[in-house]
PDB file of C-alpha atoms in Angstrom:
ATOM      1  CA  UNK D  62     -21.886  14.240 -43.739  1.00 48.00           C
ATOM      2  CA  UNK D  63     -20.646  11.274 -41.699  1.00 44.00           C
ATOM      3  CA  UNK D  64     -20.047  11.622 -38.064  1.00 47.00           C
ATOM      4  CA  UNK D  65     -17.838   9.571 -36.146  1.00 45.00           C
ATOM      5  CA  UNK D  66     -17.900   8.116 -32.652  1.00 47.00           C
ATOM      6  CA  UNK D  67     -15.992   7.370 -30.551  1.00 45.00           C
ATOM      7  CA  UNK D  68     -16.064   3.388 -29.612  1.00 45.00           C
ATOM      8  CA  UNK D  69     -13.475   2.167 -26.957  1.00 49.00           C
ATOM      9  CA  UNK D  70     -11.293  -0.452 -29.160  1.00 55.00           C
ATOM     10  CA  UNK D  71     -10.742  -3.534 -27.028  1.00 55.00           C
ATOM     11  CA  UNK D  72      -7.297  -2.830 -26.196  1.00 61.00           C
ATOM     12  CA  UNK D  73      -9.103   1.105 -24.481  1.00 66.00           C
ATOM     13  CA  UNK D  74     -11.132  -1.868 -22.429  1.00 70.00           C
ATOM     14  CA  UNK D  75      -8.622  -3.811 -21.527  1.00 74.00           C
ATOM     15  CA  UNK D  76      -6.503  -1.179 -19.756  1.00 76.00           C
ATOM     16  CA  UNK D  77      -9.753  -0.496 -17.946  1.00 80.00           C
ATOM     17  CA  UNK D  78     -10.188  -4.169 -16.884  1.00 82.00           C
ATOM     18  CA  UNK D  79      -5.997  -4.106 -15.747  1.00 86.00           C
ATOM     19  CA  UNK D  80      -7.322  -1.104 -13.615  1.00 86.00           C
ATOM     20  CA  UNK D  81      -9.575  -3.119 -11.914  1.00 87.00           C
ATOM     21  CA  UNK D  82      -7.403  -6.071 -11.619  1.00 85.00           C
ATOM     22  CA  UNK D  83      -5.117  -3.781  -9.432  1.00 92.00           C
ATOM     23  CA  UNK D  84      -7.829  -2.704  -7.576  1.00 91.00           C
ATOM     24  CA  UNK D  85      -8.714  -6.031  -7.301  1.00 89.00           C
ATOM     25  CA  UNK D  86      -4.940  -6.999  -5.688  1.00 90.00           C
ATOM     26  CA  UNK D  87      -4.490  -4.565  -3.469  1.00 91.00           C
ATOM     27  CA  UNK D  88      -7.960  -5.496  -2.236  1.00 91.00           C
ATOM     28  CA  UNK D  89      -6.553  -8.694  -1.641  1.00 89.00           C
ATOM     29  CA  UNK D  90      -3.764  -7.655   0.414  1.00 87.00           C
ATOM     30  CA  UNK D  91      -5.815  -5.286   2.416  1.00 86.00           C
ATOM     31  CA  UNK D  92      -8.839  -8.226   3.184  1.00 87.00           C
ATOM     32  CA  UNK D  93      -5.451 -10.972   3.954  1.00 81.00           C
ATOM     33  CA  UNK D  94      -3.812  -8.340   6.277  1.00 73.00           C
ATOM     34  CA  UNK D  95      -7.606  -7.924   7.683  1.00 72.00           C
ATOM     35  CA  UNK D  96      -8.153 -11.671   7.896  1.00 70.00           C
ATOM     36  CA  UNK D  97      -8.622 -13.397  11.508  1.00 55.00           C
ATOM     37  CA  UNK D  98      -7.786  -9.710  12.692  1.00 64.00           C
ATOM     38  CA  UNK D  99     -10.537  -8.369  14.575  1.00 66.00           C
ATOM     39  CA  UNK D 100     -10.558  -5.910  17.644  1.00 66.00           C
ATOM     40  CA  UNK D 101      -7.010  -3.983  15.961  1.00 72.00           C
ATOM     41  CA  UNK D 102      -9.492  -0.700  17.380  1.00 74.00           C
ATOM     42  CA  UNK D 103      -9.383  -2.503  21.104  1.00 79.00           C
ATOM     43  CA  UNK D 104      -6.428  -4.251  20.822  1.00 80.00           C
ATOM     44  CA  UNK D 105      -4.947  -0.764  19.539  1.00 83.00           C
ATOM     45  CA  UNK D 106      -6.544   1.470  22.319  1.00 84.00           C
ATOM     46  CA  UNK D 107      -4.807  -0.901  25.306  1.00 88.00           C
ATOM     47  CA  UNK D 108      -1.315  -0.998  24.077  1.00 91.00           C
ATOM     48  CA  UNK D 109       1.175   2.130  25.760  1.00 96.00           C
ATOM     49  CA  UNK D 110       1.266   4.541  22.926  1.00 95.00           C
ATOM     50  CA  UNK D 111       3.490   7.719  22.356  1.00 97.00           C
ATOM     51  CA  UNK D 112       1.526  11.214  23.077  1.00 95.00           C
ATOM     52  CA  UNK D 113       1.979  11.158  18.832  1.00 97.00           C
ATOM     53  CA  UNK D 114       0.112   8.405  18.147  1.00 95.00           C
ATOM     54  CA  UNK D 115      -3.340   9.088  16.169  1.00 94.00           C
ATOM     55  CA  UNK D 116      -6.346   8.070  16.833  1.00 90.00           C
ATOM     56  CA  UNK D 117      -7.901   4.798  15.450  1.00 84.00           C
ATOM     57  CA  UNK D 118     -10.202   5.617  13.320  1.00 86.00           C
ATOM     58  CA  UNK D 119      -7.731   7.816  11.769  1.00 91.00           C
ATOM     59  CA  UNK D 120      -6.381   4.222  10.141  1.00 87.00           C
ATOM     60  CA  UNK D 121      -9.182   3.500   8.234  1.00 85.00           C
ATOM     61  CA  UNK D 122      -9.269   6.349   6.005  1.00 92.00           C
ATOM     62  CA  UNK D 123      -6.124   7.033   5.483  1.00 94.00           C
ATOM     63  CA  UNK D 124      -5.582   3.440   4.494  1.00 92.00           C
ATOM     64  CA  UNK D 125      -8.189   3.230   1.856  1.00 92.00           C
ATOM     65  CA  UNK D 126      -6.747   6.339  -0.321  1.00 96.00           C
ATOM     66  CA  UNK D 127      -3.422   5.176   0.230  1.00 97.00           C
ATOM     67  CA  UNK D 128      -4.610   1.748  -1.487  1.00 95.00           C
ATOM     68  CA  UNK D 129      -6.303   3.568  -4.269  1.00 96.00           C
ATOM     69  CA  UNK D 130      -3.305   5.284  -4.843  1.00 97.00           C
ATOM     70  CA  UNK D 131      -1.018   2.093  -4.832  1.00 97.00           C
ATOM     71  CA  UNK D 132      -3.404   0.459  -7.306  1.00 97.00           C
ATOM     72  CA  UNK D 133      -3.286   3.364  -9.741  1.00 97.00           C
ATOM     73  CA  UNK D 134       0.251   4.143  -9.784  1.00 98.00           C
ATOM     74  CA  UNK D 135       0.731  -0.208 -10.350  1.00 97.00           C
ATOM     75  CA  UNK D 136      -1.562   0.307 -12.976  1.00 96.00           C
ATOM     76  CA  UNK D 137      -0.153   3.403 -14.747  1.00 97.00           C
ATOM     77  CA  UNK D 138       2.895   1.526 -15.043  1.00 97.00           C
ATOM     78  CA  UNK D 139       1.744  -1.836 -16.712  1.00 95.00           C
ATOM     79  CA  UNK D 140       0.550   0.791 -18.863  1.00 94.00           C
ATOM     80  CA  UNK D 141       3.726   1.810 -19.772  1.00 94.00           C
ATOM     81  CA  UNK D 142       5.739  -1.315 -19.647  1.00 92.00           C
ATOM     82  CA  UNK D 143       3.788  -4.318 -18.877  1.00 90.00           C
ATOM     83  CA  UNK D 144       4.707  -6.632 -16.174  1.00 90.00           C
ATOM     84  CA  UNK D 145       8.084  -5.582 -15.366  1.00 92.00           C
ATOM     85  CA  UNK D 146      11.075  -5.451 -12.621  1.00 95.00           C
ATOM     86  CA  UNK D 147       8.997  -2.142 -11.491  1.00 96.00           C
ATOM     87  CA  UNK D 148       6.072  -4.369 -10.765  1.00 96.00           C
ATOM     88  CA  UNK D 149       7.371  -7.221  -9.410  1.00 97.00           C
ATOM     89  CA  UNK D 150       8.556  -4.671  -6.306  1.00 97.00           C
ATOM     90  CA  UNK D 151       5.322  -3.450  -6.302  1.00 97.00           C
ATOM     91  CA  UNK D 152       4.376  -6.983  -5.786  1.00 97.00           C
ATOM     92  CA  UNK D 153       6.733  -7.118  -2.865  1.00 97.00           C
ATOM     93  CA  UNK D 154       5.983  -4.224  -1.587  1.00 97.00           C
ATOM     94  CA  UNK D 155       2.185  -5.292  -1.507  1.00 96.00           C
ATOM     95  CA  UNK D 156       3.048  -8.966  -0.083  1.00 95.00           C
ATOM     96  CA  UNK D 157       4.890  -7.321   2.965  1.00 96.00           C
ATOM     97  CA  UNK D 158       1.837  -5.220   3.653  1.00 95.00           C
ATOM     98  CA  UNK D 159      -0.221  -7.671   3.910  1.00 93.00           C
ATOM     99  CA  UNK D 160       1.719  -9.459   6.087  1.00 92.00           C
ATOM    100  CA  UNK D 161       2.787  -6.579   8.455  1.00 93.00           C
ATOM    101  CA  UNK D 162      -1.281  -6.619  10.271  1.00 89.00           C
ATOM    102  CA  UNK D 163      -1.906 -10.164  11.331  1.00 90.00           C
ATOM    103  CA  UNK D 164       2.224  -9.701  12.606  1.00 91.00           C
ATOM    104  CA  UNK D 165       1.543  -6.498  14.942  1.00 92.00           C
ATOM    105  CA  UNK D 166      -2.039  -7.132  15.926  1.00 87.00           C
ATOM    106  CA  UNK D 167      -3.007 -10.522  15.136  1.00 84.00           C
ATOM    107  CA  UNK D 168       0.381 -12.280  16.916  1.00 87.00           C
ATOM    108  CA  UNK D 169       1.554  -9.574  19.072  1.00 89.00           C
ATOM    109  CA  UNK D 170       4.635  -9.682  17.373  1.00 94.00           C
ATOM    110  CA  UNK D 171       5.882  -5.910  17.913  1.00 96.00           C
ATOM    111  CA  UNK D 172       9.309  -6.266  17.345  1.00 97.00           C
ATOM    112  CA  UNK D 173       9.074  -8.647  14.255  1.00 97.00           C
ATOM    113  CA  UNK D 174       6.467  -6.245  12.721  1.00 97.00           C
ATOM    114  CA  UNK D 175       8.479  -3.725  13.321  1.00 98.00           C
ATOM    115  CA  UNK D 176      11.813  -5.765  11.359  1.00 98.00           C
ATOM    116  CA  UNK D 177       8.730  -6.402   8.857  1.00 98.00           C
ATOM    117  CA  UNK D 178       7.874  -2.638   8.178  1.00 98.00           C
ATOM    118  CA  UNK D 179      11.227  -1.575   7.723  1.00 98.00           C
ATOM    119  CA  UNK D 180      11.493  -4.099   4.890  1.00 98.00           C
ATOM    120  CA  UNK D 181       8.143  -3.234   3.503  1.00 98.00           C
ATOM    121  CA  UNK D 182       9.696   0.796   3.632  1.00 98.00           C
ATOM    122  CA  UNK D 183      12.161  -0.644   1.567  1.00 98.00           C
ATOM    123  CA  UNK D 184      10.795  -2.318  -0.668  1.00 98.00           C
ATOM    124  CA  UNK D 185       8.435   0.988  -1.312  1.00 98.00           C
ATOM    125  CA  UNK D 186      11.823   2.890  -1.780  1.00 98.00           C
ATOM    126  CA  UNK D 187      12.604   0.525  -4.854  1.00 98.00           C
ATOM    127  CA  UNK D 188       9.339   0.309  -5.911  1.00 98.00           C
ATOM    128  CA  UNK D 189       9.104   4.307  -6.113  1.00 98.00           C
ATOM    129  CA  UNK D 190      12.652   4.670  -7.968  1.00 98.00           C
ATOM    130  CA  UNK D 191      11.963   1.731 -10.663  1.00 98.00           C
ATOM    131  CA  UNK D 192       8.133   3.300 -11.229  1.00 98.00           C
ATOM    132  CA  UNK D 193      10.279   6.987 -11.401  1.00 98.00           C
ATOM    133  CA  UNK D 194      12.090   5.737 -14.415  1.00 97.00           C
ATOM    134  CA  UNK D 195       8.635   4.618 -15.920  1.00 97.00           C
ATOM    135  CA  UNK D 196       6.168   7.057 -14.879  1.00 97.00           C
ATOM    136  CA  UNK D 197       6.823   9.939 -11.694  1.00 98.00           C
ATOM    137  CA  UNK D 198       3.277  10.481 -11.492  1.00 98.00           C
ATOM    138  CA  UNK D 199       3.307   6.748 -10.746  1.00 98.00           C
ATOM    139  CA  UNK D 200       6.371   7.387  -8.336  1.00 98.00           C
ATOM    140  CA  UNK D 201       5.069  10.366  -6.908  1.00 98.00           C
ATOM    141  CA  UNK D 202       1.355   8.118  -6.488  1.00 98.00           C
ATOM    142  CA  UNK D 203       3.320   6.549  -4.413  1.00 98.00           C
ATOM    143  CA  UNK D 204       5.187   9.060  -1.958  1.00 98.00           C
ATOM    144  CA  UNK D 205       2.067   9.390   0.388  1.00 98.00           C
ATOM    145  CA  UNK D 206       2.404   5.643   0.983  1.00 98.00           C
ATOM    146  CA  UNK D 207       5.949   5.967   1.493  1.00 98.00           C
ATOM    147  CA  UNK D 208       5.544   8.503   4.095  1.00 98.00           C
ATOM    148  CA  UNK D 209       2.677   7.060   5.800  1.00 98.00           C
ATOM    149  CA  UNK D 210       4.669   3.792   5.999  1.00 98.00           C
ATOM    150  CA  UNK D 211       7.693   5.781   7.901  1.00 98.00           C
ATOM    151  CA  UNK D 212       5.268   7.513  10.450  1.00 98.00           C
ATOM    152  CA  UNK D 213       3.505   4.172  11.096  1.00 97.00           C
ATOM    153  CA  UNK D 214       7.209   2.119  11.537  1.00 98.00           C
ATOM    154  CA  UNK D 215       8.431   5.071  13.556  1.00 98.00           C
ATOM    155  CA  UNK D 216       5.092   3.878  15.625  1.00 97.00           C
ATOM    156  CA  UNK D 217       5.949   0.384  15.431  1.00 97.00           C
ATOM    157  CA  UNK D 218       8.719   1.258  17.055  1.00 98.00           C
ATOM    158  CA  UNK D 219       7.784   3.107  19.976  1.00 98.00           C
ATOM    159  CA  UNK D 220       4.469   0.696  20.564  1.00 97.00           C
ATOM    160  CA  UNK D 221       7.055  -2.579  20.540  1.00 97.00           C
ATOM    161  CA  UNK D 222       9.580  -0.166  23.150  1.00 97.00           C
ATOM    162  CA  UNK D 223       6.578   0.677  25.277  1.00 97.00           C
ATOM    163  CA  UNK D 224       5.218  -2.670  25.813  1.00 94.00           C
ATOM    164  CA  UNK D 225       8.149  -4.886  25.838  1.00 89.00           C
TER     165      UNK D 225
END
């Protein structure tokens, strides 16, 4: 009697290695929006906050399941589709993130961060209702982000009012 076993084909493999190349770019993102940026826990601590505002350390975290998250729902839906209009906002989406950090902390720029976030919330918004049409676990992958993106802009806001 012949048993069989189960070998991962080289397309199985290859949707493993895409997994890792999302990984891999929202790592990117996360290390540019990191880059030349250091002190965000000092720099944070100084600034006038609202009695809402969390904790620093709180960031960190928070930050690196939301990225896990982002990189599996991209990945999910190159699963589905391939590179399509769903992931080019999730490009977007990922290019304004990574630009949003070195804008609030490493320029000071409150008020253009805060123009900068609500594009970034945005984008998330289309990114989350072209990935619904593809996948909504990928959509709903995303909805933590989402709302963790309005909480922090809603922060933005009140950290540019207090120290302008």
């Amino acid at each position: 009697m012949e048993t069989s076993r189960h070998t991962p084909t080289a397309s199985g493999r290859r949707h493993w290695w895409a997994l890792v190349g999302f990984a891999a770019a929202v790592f990117v993102a996360a290390a540019i929006g990191g880059l030349g940026v250091q002190g965000t826990t000092d720099e944070y601590a100084s600034l006038r906050q609202p009695g809402w505002a969390p904790p620093s350390w709180l960031f960190g975290p928070v930050w690196s399941l939301l990225y896990a998250l982002i990189a599996v729902a991209g990945w999910l839906v190159w699963r589905r589709v391939g590179f399509s209009p769903a992931l080019w906002a999730w490009t977007a989406q990922l290019v304004l993130n990574a630009i949003w950090t070195p804008l609030f902390f490493g320029a000071g720029r409150y008020g253009l961060a805060f123009a900068e976030i609500v594009l970034m919330w945005l984008a998330i918004g289309l990114t989350v209702v072209l990935f619904a049409r593809v996948s909504r676990v990928a959509a709903a992958l995303l909805l933590p982000y989402w709302a963790w993106v309005t909480f922090a802009a809603a922060l933005n806001l009140s950290i540019w009012q207090l120290n302008s």
